[in-house]
Every structure is written in C-alpha cells, then in structure tokens.
PDB file of C-alpha atoms and ligand atoms in Angstrom:
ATOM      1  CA  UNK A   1       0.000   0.000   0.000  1.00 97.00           C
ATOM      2  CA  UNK A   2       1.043   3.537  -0.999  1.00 98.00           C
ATOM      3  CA  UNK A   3       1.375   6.184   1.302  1.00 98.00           C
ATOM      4  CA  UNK A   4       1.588   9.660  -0.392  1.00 98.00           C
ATOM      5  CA  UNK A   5       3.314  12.321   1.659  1.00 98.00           C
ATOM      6  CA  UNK A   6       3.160  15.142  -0.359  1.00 98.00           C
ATOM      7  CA  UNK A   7      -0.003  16.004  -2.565  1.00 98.00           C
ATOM      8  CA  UNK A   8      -2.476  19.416  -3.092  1.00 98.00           C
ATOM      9  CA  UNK A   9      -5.678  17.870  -3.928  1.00 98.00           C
ATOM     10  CA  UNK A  10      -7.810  20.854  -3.027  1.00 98.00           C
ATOM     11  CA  UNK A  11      -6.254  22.405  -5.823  1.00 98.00           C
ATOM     12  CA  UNK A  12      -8.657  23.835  -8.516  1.00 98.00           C
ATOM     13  CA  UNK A  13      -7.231  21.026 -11.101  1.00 98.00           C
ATOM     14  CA  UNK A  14      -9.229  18.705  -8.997  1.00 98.00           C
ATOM     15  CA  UNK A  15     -12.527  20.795  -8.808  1.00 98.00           C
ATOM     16  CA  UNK A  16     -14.304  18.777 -11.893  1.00 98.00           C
ATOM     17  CA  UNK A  17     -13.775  15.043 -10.512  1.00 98.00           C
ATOM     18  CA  UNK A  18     -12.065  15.032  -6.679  1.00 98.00           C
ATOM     19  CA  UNK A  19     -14.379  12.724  -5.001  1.00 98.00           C
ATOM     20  CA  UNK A  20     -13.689  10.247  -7.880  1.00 98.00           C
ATOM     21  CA  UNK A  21     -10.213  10.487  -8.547  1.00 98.00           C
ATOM     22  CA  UNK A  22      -9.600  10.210  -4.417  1.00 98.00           C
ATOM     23  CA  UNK A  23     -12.358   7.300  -4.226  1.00 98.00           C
ATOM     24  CA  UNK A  24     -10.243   5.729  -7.284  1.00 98.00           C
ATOM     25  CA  UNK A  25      -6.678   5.944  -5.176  1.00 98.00           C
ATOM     26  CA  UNK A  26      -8.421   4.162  -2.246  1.00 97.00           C
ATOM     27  CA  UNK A  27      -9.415   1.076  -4.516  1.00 97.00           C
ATOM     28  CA  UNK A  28      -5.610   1.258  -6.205  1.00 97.00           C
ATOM     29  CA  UNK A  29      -4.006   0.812  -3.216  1.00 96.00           C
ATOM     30  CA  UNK A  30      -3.425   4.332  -1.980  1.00 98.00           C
ATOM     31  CA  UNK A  31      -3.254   3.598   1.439  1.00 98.00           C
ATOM     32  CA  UNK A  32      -2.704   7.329   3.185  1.00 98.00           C
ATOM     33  CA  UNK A  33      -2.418  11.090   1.759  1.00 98.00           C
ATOM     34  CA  UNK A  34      -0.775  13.942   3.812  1.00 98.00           C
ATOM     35  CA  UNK A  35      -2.582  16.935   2.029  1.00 98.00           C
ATOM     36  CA  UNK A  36      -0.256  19.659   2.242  1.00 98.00           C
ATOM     37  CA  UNK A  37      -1.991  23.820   2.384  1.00 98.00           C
ATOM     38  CA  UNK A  38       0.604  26.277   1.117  1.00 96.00           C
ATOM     39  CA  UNK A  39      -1.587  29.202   1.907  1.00 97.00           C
ATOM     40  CA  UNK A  40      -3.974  30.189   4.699  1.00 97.00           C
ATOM     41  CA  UNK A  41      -6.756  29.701   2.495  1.00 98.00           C
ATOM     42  CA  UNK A  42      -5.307  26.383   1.494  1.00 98.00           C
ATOM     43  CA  UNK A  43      -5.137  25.892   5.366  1.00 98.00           C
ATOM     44  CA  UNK A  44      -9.093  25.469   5.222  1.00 98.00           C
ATOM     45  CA  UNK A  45      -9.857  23.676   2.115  1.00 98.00           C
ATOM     46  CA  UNK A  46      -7.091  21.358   3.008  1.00 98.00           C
ATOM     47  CA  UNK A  47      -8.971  20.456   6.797  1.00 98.00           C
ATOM     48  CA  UNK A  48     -11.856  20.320   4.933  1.00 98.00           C
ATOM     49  CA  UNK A  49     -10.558  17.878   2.784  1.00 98.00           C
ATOM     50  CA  UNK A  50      -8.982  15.758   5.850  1.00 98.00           C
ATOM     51  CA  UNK A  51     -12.032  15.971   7.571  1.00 97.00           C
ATOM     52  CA  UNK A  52     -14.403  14.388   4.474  1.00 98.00           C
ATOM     53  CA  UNK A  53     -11.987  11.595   4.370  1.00 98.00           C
ATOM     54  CA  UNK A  54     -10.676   9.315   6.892  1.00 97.00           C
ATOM     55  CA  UNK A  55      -7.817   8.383   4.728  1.00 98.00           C
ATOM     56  CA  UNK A  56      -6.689  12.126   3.598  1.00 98.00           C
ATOM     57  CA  UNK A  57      -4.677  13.546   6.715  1.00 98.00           C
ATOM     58  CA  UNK A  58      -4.006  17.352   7.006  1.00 98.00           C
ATOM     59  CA  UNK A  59      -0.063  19.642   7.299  1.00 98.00           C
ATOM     60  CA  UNK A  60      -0.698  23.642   7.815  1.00 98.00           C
ATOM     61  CA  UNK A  61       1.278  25.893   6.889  1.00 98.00           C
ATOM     62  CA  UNK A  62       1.939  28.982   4.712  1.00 98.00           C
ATOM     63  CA  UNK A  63       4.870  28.168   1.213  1.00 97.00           C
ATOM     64  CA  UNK A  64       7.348  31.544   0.656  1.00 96.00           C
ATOM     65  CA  UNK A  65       5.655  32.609  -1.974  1.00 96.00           C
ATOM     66  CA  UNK A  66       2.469  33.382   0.136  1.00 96.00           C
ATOM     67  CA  UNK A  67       4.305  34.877   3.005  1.00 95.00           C
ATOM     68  CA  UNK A  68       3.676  38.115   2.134  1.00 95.00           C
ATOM     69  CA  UNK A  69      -0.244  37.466   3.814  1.00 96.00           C
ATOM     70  CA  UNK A  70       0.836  36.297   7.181  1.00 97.00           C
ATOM     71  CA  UNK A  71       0.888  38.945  10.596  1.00 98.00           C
ATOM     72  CA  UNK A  72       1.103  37.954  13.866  1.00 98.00           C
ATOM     73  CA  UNK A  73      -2.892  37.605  14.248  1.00 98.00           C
ATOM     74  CA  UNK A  74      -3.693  35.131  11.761  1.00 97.00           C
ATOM     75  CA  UNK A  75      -0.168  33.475  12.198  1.00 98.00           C
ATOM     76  CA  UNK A  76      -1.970  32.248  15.792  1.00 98.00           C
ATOM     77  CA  UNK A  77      -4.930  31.322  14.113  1.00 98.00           C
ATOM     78  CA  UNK A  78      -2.550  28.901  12.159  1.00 98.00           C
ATOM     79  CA  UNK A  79      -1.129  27.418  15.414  1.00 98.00           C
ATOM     80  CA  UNK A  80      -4.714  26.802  16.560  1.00 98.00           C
ATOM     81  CA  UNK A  81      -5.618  24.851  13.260  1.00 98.00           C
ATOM     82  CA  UNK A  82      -2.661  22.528  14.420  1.00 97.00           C
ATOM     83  CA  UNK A  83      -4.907  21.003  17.694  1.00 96.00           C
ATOM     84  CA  UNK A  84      -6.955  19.864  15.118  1.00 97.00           C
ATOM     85  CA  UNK A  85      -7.059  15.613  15.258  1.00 96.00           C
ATOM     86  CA  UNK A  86      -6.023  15.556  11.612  1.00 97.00           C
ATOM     87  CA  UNK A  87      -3.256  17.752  11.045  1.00 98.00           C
ATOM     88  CA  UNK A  88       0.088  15.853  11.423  1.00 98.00           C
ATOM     89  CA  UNK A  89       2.860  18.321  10.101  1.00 98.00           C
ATOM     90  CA  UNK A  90       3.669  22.023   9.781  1.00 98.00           C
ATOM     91  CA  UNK A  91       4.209  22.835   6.086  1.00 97.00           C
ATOM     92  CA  UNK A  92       4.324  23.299   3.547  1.00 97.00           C
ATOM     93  CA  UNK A  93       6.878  26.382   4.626  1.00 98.00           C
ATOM     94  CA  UNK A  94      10.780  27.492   3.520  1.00 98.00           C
ATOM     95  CA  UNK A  95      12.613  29.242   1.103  1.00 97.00           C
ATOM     96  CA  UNK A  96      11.966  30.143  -2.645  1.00 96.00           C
ATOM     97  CA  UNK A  97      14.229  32.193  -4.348  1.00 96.00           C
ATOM     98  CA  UNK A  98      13.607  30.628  -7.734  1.00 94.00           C
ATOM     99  CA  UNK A  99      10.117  32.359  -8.058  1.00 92.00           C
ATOM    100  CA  UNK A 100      11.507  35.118  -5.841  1.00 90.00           C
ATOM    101  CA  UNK A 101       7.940  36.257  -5.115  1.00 90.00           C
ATOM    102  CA  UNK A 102       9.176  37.537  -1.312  1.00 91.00           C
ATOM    103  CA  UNK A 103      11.903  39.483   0.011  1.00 94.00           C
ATOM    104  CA  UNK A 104      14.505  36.794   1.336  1.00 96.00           C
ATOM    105  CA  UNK A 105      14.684  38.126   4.757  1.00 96.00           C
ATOM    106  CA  UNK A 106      10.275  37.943   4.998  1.00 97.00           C
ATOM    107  CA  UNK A 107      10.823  34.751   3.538  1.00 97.00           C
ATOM    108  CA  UNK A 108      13.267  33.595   6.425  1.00 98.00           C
ATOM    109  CA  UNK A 109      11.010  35.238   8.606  1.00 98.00           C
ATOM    110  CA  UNK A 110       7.962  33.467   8.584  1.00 98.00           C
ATOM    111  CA  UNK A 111      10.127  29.885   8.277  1.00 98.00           C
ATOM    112  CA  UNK A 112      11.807  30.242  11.380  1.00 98.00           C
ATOM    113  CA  UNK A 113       8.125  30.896  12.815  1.00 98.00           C
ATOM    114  CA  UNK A 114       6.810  27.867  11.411  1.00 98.00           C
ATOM    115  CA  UNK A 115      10.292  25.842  12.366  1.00 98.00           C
ATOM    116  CA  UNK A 116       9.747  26.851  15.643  1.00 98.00           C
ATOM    117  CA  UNK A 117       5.899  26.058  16.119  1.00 98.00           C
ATOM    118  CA  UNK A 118       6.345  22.479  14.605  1.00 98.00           C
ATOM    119  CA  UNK A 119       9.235  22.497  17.409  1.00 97.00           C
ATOM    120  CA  UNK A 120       6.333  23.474  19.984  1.00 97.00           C
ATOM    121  CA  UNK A 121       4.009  21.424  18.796  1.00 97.00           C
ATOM    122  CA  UNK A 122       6.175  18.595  18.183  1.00 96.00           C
ATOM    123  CA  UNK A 123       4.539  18.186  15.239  1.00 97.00           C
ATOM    124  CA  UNK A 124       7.075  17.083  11.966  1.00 98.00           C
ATOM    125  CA  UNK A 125       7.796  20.429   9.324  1.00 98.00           C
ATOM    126  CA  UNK A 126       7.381  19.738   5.426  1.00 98.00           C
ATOM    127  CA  UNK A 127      10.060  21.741   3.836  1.00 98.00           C
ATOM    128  CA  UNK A 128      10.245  23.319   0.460  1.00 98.00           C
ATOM    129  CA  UNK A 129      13.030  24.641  -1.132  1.00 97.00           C
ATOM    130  CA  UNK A 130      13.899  26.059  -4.517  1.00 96.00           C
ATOM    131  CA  UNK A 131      17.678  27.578  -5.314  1.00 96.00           C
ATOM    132  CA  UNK A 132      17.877  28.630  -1.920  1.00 97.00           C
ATOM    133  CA  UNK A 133      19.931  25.506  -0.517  1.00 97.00           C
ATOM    134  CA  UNK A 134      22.665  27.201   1.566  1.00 97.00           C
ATOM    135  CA  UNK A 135      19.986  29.458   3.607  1.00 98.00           C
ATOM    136  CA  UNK A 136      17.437  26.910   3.861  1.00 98.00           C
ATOM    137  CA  UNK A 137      20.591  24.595   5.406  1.00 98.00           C
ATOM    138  CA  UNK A 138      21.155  27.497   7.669  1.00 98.00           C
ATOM    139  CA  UNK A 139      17.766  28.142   8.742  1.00 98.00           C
ATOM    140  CA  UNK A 140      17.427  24.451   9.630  1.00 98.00           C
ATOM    141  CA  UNK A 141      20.660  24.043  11.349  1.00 98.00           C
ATOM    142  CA  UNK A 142      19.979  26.917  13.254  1.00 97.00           C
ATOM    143  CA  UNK A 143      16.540  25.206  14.242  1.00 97.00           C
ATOM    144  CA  UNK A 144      17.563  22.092  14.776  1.00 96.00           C
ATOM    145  CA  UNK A 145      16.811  20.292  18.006  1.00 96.00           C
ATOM    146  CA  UNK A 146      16.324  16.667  19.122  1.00 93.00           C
ATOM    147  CA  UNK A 147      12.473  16.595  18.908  1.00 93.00           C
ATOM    148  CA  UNK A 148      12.100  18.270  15.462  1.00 97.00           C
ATOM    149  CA  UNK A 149      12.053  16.331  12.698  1.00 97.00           C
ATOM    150  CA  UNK A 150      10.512  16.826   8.982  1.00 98.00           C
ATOM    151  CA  UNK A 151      11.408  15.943   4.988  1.00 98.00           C
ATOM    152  CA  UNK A 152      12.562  18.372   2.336  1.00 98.00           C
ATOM    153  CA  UNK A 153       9.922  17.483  -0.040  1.00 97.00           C
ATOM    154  CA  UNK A 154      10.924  17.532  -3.643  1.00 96.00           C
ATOM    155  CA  UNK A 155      14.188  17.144  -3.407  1.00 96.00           C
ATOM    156  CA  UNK A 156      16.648  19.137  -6.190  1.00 95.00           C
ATOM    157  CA  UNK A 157      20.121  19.681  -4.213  1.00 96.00           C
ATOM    158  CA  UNK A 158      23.352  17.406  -4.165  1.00 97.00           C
ATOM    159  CA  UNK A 159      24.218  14.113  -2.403  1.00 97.00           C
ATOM    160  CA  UNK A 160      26.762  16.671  -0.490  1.00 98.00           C
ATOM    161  CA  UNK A 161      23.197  18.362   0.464  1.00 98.00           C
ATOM    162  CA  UNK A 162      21.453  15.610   1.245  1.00 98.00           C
ATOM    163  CA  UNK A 163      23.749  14.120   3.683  1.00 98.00           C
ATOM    164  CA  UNK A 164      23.686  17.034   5.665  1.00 98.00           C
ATOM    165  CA  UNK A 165      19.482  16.617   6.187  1.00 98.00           C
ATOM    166  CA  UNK A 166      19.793  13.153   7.126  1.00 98.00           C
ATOM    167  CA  UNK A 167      22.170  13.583  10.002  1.00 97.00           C
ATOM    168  CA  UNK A 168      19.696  15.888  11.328  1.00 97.00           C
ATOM    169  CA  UNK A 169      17.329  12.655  10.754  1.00 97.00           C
ATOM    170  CA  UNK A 170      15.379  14.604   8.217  1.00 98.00           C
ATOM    171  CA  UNK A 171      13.483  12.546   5.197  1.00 98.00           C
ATOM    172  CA  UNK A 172      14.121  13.160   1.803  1.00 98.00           C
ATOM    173  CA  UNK A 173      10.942  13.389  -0.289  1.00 98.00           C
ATOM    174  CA  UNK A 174      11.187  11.524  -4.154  1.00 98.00           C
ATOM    175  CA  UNK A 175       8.700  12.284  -6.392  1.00 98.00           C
ATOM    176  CA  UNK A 176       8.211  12.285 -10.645  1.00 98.00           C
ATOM    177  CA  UNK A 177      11.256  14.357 -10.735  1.00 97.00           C
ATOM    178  CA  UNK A 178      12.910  10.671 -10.304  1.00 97.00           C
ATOM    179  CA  UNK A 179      11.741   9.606 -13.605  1.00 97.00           C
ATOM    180  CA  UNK A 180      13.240  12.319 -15.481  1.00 97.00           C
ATOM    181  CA  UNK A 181      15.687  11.534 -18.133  1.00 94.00           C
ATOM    182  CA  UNK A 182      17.561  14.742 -17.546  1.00 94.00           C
ATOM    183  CA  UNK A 183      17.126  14.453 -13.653  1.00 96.00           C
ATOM    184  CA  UNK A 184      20.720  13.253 -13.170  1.00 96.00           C
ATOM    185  CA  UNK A 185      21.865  14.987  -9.855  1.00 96.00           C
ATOM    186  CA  UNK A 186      18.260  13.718  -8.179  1.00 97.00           C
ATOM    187  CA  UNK A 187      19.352   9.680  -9.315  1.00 98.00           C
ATOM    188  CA  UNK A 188      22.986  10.208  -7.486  1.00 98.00           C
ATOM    189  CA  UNK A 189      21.164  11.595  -4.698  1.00 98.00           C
ATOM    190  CA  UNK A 190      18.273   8.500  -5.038  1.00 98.00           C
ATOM    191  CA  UNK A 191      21.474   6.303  -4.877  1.00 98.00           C
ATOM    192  CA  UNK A 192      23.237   7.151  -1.976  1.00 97.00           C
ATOM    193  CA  UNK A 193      19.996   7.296   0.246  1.00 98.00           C
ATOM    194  CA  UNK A 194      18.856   4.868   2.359  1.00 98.00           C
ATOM    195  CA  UNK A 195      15.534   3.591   1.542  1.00 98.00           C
ATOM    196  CA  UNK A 196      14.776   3.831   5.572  1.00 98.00           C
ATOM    197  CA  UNK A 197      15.122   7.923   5.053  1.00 98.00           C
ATOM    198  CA  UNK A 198      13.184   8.379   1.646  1.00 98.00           C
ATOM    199  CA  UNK A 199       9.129   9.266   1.574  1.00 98.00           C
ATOM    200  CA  UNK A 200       7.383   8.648  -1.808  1.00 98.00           C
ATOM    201  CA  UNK A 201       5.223  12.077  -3.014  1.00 98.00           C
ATOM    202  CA  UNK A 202       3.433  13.824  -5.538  1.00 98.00           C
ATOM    203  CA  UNK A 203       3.338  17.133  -5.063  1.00 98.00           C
ATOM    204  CA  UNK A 204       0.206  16.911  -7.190  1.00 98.00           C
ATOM    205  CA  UNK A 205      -1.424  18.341  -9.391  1.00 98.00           C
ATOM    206  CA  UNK A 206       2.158  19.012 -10.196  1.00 97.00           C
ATOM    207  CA  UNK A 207       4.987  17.214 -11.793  1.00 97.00           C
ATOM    208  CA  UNK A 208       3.680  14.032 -12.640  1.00 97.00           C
ATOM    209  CA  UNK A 209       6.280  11.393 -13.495  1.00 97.00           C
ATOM    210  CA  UNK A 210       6.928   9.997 -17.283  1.00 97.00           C
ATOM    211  CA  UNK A 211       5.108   8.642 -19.032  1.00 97.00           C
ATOM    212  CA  UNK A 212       2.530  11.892 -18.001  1.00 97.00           C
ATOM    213  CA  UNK A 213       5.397  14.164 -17.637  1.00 97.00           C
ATOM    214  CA  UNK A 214       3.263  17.968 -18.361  1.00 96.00           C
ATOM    215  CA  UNK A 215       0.029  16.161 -17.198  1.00 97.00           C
ATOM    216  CA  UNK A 216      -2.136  16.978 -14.265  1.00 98.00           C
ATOM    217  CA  UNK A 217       0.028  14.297 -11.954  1.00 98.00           C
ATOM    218  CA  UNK A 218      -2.265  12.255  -9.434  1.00 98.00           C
ATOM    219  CA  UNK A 219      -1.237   9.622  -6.574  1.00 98.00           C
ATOM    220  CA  UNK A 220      -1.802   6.894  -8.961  1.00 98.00           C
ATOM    221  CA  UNK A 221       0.867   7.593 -10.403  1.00 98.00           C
ATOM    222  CA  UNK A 222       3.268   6.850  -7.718  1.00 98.00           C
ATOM    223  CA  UNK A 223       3.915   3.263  -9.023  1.00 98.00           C
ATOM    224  CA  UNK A 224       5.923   5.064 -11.636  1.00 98.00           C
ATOM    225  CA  UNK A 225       8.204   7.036  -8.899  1.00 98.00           C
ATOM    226  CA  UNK A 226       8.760   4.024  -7.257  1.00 98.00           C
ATOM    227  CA  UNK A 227       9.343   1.603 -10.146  1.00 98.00           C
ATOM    228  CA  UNK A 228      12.324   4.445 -10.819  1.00 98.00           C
ATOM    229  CA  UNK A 229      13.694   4.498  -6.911  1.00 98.00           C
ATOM    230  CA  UNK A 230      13.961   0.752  -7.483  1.00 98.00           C
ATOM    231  CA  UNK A 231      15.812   0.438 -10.398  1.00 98.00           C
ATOM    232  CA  UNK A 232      18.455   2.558  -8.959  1.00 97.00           C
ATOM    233  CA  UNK A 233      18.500   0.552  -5.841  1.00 98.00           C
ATOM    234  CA  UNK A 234      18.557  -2.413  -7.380  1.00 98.00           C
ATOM    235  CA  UNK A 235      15.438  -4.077  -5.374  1.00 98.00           C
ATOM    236  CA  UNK A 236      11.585  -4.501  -5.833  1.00 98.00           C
ATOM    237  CA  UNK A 237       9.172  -1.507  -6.508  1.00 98.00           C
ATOM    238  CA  UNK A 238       7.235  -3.138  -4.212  1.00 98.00           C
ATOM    239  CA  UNK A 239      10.020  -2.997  -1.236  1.00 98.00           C
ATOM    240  CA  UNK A 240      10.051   0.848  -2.376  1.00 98.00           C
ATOM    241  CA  UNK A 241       6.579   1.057  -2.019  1.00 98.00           C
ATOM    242  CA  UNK A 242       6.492  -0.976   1.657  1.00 98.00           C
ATOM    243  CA  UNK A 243       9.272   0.806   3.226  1.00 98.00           C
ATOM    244  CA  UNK A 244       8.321   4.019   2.663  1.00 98.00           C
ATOM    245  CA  UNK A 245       4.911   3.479   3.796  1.00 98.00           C
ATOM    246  CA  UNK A 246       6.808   2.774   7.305  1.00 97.00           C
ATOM    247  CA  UNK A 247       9.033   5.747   7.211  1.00 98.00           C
ATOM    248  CA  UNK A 248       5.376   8.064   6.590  1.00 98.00           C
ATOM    249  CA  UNK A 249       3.735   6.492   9.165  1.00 97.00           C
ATOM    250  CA  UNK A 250       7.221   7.026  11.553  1.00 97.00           C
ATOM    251  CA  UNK A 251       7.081  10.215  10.378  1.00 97.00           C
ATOM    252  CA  UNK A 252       3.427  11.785  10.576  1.00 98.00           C
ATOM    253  CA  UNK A 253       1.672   9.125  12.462  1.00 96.00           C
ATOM    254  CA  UNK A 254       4.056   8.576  15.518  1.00 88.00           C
ATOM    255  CA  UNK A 255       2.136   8.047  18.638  1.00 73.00           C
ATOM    256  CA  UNK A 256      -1.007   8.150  17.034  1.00 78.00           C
ATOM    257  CA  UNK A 257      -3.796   5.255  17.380  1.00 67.00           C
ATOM    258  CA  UNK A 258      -4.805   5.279  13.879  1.00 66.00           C
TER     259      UNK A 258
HETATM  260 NI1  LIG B   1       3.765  20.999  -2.559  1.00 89.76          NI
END
C-alpha cells in the first residue's frame, strides 16, 4: 500500500472530478495522503478535505511565496488549526528564491516561525526549497533540536546536500522528478539514500512522473516514482513502495492510534 506524503488535492485542477479520482486511489491501493496547504486559504480547504476523508490527513502551513499574507494575528490562528485531530505536520513552509515572489529576509522570517511552532508542537515540518539551498541549510541548522524532525519534499540539491538533512534525521521526499531523463543529480542523490530515510510524493497536481510528464500528476501515479527508486537501488518496486509506507507512518503518524 502507498502512502503519499506530499499532494495538493484541493487544488482547482481537482474541482471537476475530486471525489472520484480520491475514491479511485483508495481502490488502487493508496493507502494514506498527507494533504499539504501552502496558503492560509489552502489551510481550510485542506482540513476540509482531511475531515471528508478518513484516509486524507491534514499539514498547515503557509509556502514563501504566500508569506507576504501572514501577521502575527492570523499566524496564531494557524497554530490553533494545528490542535486539530487531523493535522500531522507544519508545512508546507521554507525558502523560494527561484520564483523570488518575497523578500529573502520575509521569507526567512515566517520559516523560522513555522520551524519553531512544529518544534512546539512537536509536530514534523514539510520543507520546500527552490535555489535557496545554503539558507534553507542554515535556517534548519539553526533550528535544529532533538524533537524536530521533517522531509525536504521535492528534493533538487546534491548528495553533499542531502547528507547534511539526514544527520539531522530529516526525510528526503522523491517524487516524478525521479523519472526524469535529464534528472541526473536527483538519481545520485536517489542512490546514496537509504531507503529507511526516503518518503514517496506527488506534489500533485504538479509534476507528474513519465510517461505523463506535463500532465495533471495524481497519486496513482506513484507506481511510476517508485518503479524508478527501485531500479536505482537495485530491489523490488514493491520494497520501495512498503518501506516508505513505514518511514510516513514514523514520520506523521508517531504516537497516534490510527
Ligand atoms: Ni507541494
């Protein structure tokens, strides 16, 4: 059974068929989705979401690019959404300097506030990062502690990189970028990772692996990611598939009766 830790299905590219494509997953083996909100808008369709279904679980938090919307008054309103039963991480939240659409030190800002309430909380942080790889490092170095924990989702720096996150115990999220011909610096770093520290995703709508690369991407097509991941392990997809169903439940479901 799949577990996908990474996906957006209250996005509008799901409003025409959402409650079929999600009751579809369920019957293809999709065991578990962490629906991630990368706005505070997103915050509420995405407990909406989590609520409807017993096998969609929630993250809050606000992505860099939406920064620019969060004060101190609705920032608490975010922690509160955490106490609710279904939320199991803080994110998605970091740094984007690719799409630049913050000032780097707002940016910074509003991720060490959302490091440090997942800290609080104890609740794991989903991280997102784009061309910002030495401040993101430093922002979770500066963070780190022994109680938080998290995955860079989407994964697009070096082995050098990634070596760094797991000795912090961080997760490493692998999605369709894995299947790209031209993704050459994500297979090193799909190589030299233990299957114990990697979490399947989506990131859907988005970036659907081949053969839908350009497509609207959907959890059913995880198969794909981790037929990839184990061809450059060398073992079974579906030892891919079972051990990183573990590491998602380590990560967002520890001490939880589920
Ligand atoms: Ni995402």
């Amino acid at each position: 059974m799949i577990f996908d830790s990474h996906a957006h299905y209250d996005d509008e590219a799901f409003d025409t068929d959402r409650e079929e494509l999600l009751a579809q997953c369920q019957a293809q083996g999709i065991e578990y989705i962490v629906n991630v909100s990368a706005s505070l808008a997103s915050v509420k369709t995405t407990l909406e979401l989590a609520r409807k279904h017993p096998f969609i679980y929630a993250a809050v938090g606000v992505h860099p690019d939406e920064v620019g919307e969060l004060n101190e008054e609705n920032f608490a309103w975010l922690k509160e959404q955490c106490q609710d039963p279904k939320v199991v991480a803080v994110g998605e939240t970091g740094l984007d300097y690719y799409w630049d659409k913050e000032n780097h030190e707002v940016q910074k800002y509003w991720f060490r506030r959302q490091l440090e309430l997942a800290e609080e909380l104890e609740l794991p942080i989903i991280v997102h990062s784009r061309e910002a790889c030495a401040d993101t490092l430093e922002e979770i170095k500066r963070a780190h502690t022994e109680r938080l924990r998290g995955v860079i989702h989407c994964f697009s720096y070096s082995p050098e990189t990634a070596r760094e996150y797991l000795s912090m115990g961080y997760y490493i999220g692998i999605g369709g970028v894995a299947t790209f011909k031209n993704a050459k610096k994500l297979k090193e770093v799909v190589k030299m990772l233990p299957l114990e520290r990697m979490l399947l995703e989506t990131d859907c709508p988005y970036l659907a692996p081949v053969p839908y690369r350009g497509k609207r991407n959907s959890s059913l097509n995880l198969p794909y990611v981790a037929q990839a991941v184990a061809e450059l392990k060398g073992v079974e997809a579906e030892e891919v598939i079972r051990i990183t169903n573990e590491n998602a439940r380590k990560l967002y479901f520890r001490g939880r009766d589920l």
